[in-house]
Coordinates of C-alpha atoms and ligand atoms in Angstrom, one line a residue:
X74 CA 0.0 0.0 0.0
X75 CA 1.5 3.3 -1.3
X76 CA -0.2 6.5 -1.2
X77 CA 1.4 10.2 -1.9
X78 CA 0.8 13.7 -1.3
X79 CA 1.7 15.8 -4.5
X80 CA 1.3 19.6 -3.6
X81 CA 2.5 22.2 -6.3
X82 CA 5.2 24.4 -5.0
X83 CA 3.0 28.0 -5.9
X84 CA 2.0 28.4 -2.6
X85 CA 2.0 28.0 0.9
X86 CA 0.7 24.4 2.7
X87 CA -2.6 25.2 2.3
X88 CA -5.4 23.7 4.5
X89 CA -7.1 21.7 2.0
X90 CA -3.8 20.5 1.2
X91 CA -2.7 19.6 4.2
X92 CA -6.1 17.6 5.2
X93 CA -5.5 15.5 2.0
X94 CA -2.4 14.6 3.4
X95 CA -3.5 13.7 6.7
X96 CA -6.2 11.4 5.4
X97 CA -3.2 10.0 3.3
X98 CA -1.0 9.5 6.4
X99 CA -3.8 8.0 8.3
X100 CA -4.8 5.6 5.5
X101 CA -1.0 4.8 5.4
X102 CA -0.8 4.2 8.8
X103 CA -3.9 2.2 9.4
X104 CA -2.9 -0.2 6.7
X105 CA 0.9 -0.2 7.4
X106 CA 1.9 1.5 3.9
X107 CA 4.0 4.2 2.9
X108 CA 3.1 8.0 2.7
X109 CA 5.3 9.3 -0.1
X110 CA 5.7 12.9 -0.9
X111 CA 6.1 14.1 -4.4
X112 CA 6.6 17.9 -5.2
X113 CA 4.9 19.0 -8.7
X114 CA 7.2 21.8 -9.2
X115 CA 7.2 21.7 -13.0
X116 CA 5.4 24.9 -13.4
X117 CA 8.5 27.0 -13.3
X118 CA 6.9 30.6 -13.2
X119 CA 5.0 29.8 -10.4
X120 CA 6.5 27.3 -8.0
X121 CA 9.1 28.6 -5.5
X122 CA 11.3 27.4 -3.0
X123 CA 10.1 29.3 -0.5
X124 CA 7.0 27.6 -1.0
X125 CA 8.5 23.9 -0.8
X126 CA 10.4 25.0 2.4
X127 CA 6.9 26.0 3.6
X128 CA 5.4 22.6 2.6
X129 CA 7.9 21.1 4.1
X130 CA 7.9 22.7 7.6
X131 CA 4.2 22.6 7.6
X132 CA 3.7 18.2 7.1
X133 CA 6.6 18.5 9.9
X134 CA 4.9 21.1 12.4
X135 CA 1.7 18.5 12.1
X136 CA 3.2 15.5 12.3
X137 CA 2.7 13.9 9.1
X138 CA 6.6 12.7 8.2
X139 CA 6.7 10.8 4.8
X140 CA 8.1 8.0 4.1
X141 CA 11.0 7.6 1.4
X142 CA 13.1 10.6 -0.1
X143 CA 11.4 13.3 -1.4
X144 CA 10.7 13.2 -4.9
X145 CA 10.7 16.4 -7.3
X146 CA 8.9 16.1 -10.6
X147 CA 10.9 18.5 -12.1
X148 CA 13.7 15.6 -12.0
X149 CA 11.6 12.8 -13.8
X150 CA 11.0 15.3 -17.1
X151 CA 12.5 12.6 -19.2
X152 CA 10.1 10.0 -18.5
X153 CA 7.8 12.7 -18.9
X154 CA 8.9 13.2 -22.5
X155 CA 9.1 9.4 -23.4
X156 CA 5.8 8.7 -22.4
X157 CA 4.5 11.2 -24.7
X158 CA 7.2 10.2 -27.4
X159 CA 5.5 6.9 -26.9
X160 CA 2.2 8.1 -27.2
X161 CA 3.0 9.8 -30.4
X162 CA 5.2 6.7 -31.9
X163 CA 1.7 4.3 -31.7
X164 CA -0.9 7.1 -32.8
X165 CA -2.9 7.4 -29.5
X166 CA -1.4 11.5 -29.4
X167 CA -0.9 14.1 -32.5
X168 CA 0.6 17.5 -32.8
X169 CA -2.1 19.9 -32.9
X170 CA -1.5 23.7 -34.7
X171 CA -3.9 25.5 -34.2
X172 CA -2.7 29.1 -32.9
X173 CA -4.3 30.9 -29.9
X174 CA -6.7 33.1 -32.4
X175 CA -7.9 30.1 -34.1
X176 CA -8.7 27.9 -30.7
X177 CA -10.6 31.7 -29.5
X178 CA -12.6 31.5 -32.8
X179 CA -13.8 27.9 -31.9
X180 CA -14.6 28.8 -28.3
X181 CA -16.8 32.2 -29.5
X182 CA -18.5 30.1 -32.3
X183 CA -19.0 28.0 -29.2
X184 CA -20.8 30.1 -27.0
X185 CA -22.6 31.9 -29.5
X186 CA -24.5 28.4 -30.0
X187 CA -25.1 28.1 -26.8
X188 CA -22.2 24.6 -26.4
X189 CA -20.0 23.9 -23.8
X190 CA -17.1 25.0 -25.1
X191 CA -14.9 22.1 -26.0
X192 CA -11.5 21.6 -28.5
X193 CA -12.8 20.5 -31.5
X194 CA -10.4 17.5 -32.6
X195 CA -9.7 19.6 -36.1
X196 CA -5.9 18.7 -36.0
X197 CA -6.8 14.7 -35.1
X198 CA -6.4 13.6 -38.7
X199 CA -3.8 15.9 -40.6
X200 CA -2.7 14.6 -43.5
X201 CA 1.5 14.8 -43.7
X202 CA 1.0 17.8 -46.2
X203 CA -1.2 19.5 -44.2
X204 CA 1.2 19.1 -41.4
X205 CA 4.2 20.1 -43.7
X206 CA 2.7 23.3 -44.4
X207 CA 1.5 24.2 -41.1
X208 CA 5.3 23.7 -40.1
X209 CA 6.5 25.8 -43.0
X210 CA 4.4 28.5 -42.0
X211 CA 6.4 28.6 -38.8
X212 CA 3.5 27.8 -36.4
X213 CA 4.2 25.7 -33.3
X214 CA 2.3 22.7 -31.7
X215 CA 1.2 21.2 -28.5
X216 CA 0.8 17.2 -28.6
X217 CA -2.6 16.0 -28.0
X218 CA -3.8 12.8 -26.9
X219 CA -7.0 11.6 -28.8
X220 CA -9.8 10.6 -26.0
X221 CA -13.0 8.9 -27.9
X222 CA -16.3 10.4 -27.3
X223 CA -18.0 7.0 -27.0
X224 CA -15.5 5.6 -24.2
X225 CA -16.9 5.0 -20.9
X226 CA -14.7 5.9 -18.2
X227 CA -15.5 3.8 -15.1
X228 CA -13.7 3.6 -11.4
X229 CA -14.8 2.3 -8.3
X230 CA -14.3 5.0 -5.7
X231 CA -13.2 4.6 -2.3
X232 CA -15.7 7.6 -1.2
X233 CA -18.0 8.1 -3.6
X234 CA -18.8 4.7 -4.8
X235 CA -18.8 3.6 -8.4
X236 CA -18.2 6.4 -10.8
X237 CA -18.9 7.3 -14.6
X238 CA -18.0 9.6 -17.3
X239 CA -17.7 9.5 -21.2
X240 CA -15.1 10.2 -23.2
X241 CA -17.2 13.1 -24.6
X242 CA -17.2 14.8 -20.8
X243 CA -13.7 15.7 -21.2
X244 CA -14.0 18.7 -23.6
X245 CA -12.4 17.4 -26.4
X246 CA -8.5 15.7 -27.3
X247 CA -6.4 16.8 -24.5
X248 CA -3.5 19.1 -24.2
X249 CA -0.4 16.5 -22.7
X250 CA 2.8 18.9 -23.4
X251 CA 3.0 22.9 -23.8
X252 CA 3.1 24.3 -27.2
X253 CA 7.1 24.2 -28.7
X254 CA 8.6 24.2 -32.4
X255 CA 7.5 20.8 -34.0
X256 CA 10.2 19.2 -33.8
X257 CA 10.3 19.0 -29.8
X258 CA 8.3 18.0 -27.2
X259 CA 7.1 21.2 -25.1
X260 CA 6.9 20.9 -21.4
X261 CA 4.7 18.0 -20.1
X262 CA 1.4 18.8 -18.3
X263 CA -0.3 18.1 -15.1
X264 CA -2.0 15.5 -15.9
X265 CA 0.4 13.3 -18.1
X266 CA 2.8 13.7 -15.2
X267 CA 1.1 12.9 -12.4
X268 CA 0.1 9.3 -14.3
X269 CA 3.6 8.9 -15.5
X270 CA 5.0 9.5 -11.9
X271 CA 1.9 7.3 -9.8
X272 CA 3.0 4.7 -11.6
X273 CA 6.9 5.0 -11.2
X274 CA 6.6 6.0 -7.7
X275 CA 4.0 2.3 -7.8
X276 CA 1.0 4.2 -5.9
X277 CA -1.4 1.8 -5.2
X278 CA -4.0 4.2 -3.6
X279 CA -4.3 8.4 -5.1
X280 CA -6.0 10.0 -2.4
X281 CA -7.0 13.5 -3.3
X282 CA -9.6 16.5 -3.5
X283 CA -12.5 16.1 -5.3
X284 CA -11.6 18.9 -7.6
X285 CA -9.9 16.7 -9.5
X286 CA -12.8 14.3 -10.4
X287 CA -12.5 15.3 -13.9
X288 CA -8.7 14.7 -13.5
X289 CA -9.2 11.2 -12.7
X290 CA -11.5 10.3 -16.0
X291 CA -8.8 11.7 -17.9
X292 CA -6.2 10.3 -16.3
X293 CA -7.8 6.8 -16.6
X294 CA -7.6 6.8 -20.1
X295 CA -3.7 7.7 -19.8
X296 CA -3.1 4.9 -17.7
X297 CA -4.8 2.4 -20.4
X298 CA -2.9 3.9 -23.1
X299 CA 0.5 3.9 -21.4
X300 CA -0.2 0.4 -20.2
X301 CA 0.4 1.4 -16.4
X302 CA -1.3 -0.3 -13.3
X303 CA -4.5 1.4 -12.6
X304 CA -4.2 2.4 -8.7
X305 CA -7.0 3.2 -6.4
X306 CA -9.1 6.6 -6.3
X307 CA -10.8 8.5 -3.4
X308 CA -11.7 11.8 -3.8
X309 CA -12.4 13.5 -0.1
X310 CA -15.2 16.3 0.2
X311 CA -13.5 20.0 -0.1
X312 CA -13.5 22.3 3.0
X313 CA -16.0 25.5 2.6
X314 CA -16.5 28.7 4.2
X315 CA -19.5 29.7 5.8
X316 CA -21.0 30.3 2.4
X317 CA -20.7 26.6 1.7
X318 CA -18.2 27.9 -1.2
X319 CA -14.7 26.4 -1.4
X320 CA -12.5 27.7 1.5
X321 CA -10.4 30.2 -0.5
X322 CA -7.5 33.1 0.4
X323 CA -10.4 35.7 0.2
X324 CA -11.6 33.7 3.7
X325 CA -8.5 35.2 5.1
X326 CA -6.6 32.4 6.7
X327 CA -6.0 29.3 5.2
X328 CA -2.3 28.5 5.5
X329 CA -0.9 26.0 7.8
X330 CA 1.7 28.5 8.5
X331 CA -0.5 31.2 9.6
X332 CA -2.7 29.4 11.9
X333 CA 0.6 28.5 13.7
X334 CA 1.3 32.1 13.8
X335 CA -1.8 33.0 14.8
X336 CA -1.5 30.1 17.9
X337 CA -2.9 26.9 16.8
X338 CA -1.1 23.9 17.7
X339 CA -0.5 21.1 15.5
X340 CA -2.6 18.7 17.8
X341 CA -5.5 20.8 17.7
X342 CA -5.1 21.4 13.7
X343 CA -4.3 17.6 12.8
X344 CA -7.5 16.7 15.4
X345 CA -10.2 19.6 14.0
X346 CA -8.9 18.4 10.5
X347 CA -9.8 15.1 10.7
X348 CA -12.9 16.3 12.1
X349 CA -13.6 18.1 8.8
X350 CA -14.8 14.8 6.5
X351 CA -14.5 12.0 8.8
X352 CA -17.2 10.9 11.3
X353 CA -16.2 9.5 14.7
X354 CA -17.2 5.9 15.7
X355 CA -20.0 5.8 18.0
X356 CA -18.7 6.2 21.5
X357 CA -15.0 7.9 20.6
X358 CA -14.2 11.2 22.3
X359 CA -13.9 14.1 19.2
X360 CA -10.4 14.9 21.0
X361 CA -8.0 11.9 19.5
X362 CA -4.5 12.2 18.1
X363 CA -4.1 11.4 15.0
X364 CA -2.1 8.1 16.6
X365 CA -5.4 7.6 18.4
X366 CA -7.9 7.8 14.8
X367 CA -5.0 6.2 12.7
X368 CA -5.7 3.0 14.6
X369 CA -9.5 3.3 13.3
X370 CA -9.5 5.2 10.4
X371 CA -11.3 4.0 6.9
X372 CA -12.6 5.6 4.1
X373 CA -16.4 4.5 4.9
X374 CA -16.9 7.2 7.0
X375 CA -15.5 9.8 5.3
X376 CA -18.2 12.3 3.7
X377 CA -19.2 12.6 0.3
X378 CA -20.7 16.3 1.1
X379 CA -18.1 19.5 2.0
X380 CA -17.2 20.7 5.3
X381 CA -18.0 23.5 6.6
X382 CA -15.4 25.2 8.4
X383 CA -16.3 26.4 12.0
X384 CA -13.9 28.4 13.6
X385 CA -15.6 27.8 16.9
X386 CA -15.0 23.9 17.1
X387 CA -11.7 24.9 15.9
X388 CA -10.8 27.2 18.8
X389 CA -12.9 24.5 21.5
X390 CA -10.7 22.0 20.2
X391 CA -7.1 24.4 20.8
X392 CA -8.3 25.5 24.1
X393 CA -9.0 21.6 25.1
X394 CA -5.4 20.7 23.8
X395 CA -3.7 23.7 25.7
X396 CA -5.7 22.9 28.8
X397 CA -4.0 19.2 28.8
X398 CA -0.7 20.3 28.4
X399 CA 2.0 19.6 30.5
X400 CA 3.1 22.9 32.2
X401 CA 6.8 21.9 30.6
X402 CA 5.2 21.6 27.4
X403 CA 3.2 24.8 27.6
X404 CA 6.3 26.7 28.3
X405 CA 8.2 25.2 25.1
X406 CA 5.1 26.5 23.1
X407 CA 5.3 29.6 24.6
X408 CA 8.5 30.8 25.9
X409 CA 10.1 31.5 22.2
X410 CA 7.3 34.0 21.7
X411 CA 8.5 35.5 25.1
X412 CA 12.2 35.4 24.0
X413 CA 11.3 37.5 21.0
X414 CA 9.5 39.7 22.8
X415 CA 13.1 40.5 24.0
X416 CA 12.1 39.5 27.5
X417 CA 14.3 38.6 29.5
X418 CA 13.2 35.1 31.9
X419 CA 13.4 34.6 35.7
X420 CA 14.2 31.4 36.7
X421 CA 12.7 28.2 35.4
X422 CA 10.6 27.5 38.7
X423 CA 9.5 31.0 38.0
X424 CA 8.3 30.6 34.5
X425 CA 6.4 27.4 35.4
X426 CA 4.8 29.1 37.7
X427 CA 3.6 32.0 35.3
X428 CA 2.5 29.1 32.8
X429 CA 0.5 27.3 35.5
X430 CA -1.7 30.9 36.2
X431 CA -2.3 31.2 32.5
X432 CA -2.9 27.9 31.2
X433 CA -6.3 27.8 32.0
X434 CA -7.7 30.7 30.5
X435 CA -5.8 30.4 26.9
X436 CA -7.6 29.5 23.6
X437 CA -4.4 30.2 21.6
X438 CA -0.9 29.9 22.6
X439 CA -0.4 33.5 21.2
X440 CA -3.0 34.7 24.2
X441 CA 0.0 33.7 25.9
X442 CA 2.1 36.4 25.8
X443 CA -0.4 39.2 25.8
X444 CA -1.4 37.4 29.1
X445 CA 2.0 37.4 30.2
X446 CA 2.9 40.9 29.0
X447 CA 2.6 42.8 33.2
X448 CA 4.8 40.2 34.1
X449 CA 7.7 41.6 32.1
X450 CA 6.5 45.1 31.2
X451 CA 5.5 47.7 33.3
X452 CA 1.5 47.8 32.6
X453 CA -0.4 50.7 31.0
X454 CA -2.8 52.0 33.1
X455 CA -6.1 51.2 31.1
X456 CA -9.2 52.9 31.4
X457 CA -11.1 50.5 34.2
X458 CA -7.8 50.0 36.3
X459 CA -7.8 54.1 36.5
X460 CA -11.6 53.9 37.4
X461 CA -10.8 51.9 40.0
X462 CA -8.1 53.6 41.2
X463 CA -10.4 56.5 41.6
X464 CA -12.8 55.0 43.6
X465 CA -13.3 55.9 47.1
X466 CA -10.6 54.9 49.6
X467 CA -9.0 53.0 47.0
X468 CA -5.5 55.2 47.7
X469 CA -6.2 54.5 51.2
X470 CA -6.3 51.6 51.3
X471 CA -3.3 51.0 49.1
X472 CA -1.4 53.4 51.0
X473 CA -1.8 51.3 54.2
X474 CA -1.1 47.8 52.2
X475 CA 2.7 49.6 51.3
X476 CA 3.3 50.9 54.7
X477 CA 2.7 47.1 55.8
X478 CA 5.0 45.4 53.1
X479 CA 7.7 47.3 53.9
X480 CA 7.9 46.0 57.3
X481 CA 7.8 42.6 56.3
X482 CA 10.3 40.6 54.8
X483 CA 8.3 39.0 51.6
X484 CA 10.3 37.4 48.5
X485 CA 6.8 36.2 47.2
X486 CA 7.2 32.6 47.8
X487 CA 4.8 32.1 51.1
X488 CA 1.1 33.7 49.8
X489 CA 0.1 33.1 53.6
X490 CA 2.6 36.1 54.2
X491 CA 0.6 38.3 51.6
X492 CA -2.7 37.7 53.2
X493 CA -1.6 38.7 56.3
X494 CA -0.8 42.2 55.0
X495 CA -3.7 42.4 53.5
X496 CA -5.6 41.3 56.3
X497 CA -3.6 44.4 58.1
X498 CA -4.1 46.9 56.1
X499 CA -7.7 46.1 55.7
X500 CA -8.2 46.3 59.3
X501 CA -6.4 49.6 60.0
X502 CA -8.6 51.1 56.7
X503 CA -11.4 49.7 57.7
X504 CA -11.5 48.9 53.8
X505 CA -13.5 46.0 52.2
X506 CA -12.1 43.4 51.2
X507 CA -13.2 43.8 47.6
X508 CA -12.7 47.6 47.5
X509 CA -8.7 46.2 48.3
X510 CA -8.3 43.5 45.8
X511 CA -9.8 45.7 43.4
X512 CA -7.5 48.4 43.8
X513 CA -4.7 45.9 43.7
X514 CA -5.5 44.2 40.8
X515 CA -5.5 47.7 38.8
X516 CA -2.1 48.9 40.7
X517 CA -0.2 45.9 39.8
X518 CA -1.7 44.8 36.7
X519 CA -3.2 48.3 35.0
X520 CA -6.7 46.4 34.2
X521 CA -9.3 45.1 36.0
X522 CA -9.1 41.6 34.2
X523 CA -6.4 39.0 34.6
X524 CA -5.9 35.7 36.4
X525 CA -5.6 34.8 40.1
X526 CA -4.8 37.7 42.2
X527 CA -2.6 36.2 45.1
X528 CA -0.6 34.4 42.8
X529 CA 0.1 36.7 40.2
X530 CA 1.2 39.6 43.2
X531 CA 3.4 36.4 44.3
X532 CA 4.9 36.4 41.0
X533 CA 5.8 39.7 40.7
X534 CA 7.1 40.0 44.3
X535 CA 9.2 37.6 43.0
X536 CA 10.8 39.5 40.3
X537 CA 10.6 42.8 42.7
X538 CA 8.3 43.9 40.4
X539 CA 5.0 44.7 43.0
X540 CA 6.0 47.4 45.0
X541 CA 7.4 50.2 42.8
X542 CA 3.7 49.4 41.1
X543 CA 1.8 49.7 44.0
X544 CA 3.4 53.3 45.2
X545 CA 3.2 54.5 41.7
X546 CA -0.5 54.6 42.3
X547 CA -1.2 56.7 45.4
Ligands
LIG1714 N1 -0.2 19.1 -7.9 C1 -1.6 18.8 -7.8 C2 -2.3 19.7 -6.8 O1 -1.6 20.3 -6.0 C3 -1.7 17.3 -7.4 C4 -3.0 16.7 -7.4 C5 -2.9 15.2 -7.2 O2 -2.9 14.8 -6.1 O3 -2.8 14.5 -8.3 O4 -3.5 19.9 -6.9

């Protein structure tokens, strides 16, 4: 068993993308096969590096390591060109010569009778003559291979079920290789490739979108004609947008990469993208690794119909992942963020610590550092922390918690020492006890939300960070 992921460089790992090649990897793993990777970089204007180093990075953020070296189509061009030298040698492919005006003729004539428009087969049966003069007149050709209109085209699929088009579906003899003088073969198109490398690489299984349906008829007939083993097909549902249209860049995220940046983890992604297709079996928790769903995953209950994609489930699902973190875990998500927020970190015990009063309350691991922002710079007084310092005896009160600190010796470390000053001051003041953690809370943190209030004065008694805050409110 030997299935592949083939992304075109021209981009980055997109999401659709990237949930094709989980449901490969899973397939793979459930049935102990290979997951190959193949990039279709053959498109040389549009595919980039950059956008294989993305690709790249992205399968390895989510876990989903091929198997095998990595293959480049770019390096298999010769079998490329044989295949179509083949193709022309027996007849089953011809040059075709008609120029760009002529083939926009055909498609207007087309339209204006209401047909789909479709290439017309003119150049199937040139006579050598013909073809001589067409070559004299310095025109160029693309090879086409001839597809019958009468042919049935017929595939079992692993999703969809049994499957069948006609010849005549496929909008006329198809374009293999890019237009070049006629005595060369132009560059070799998607979907001669992609047969010519299946078969080398011996896929048994092509597991892909179903926007290439039509891809598959076509590429059916190439496999008869090249007399290659036929693999497998499954064609998973797309992934929409709240319109129920394909999710597209104009939905604003949709790259791996950025939904890292924008705090996702990779358990969360891999889980929610599984989620998006396949159906869990009766009884099994929606949170499961992908280790956890390789162990039952099968194409029968994968969807036939798109998935919408629900930001909400998306962000349950990160919270949930964050929340069963290790606190040494959460800290290797999050400390590199710190680090280039140039902070500089207290001691490890210290940072645990920090984690530990966050963890809870973070969606994304980005919330992270906003969260931990007071603990490393001095806060801006926002609007409610300056209401409350206003209140009524809030000064007071804070005036009396100082006076008590400085005559105790408190590193932070024993919160029963901190609720005795409190307890103090409150006393002398006659405070309340709200009216004092109020006023705390918007001295030391700026803002009237934030986490535990003991333990995040604690913390930044720790670092000496509490008192200068706390005078530089009265
Ligand atoms: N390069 C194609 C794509 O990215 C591959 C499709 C396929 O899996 O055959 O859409």
């Amino acid at each position: 068993m030997r299935v592949r992921l083939a992304p075109s460089p021209t981009g980055s790992l997109h999401i659709g993308t990237a949930r094709t090649a989980l449901f490969n990897w899973l397939f793979a793993k459930h049935e102990e096969g290979k997951f190959l990777l193949r990039i279709e970089d053959t498109d040389k204007e549009r595919s980039k590096p950059e956008f294989t180093q993305n690709i790249l990075e992205g399968l390895e953020w989510l876990g989903l390591q091929w198997d095998e070296h990595l293959v480049l189509q770019s390096e298999c061009i010769n079998n490329h060109r044989a295949a179509i030298q083949s193709l022309l040698d027996r007849g089953l492919a011809y040059r075709c010569y008609a120029n760009e005006s002529e083939l926009e003729a055909m498609r207007e004539a087309q339209k204006a009778n209401n047909q789909a428009p479709r290439y017309d087969n003119r150049h199937r049966n040139l006579s050598a003559d013909e073809e001589s003069a067409f070559i004299a007149e310095g025109r160029t050709s693309v090879v086409r291979f001839r597809i019958d209109n009468d042919k049935p085209i017929a595939w079992n699929d692993l999703i969809r079920g049994p499957m069948l088009w006609r010849g005549a579906d496929l909008g006329g003899d198809m374009v293999i290789s890019r237009r070049a003088p006629s005595n060369e073969i132009g560059d070799p198109l998607y979907n001669l490739v992609v047969v010519v490398d299946d078969a080398s690489m011996r896929i048994t299984h092509v597991i892909r979108g179903e926007d290439h349906i039509a891809n598959t008829a076509k590429q059916l007939l190439l496999y008869e004609a090249l007399e290659l083993k036929i693999p497998i097909f499954a064609h998973t549902p797309l992934i929409l947008n709240s319109e129920g249209r394909k999710l597209s860049k104009r939905d604003g995220v949709t790259s791996i990469s950025d939904f890292k940046a924008m705090g996702y983890t990779s358990e969360a992604m891999t889980n929610y993208m599984t989620l998006l297709g396949w159906s869990v079996i009766e009884g099994m928790n929606e949170r499961f690794t992908i280790h956890e769903v390789a162990k039952v995953f099968s194409f029968e209950r994968v969807n036939k119909a798109g998935a919408k994609f629900d930001w909400d489930k998306l962000n349950w699902i990160n919270s949930q992942v964050i929340h069963a973190y290790s606190s040494e875990s959460l800290l290797n998500e999050i400390s590199p963020h710190w680090i280039e927020e140039g902070w500089e970190l207290p001691n490890h015990e210290w940072c645990i610590a920090l984690i530990e009063l966050i963890q809870p309350s973070l969606t994304l691991i980005k919330e992270g550092v906003e969260q931990s922002r007071p603990f490393f710079e001095e806060p801006i007084l926002e609007t409610d922390g300056q209401k409350q310092l206003e209140v009524e005896g809030a000064r007071k009160a804070l005036k009396a918690l100082i006076d008590q600190l400085e005559i105790t010796d408190w590193d932070g470390l024993e919160i029963n020492i901190a609720k005795e000053v409190l307890a103090i001051a409150i006393e002398k003041t006659g405070a309340k006890k709200g009216l004092m953690m109020k006023s705390i809370r918007a001295a030391l943190l700026g803002r009237m939300k934030g986490p535990d209030l003991l333990t995040t004065w604690s913390l930044l008694a720790r670092v000496g960070k509490d008192r200068d805050r706390l005078r530089s409110c009265l």
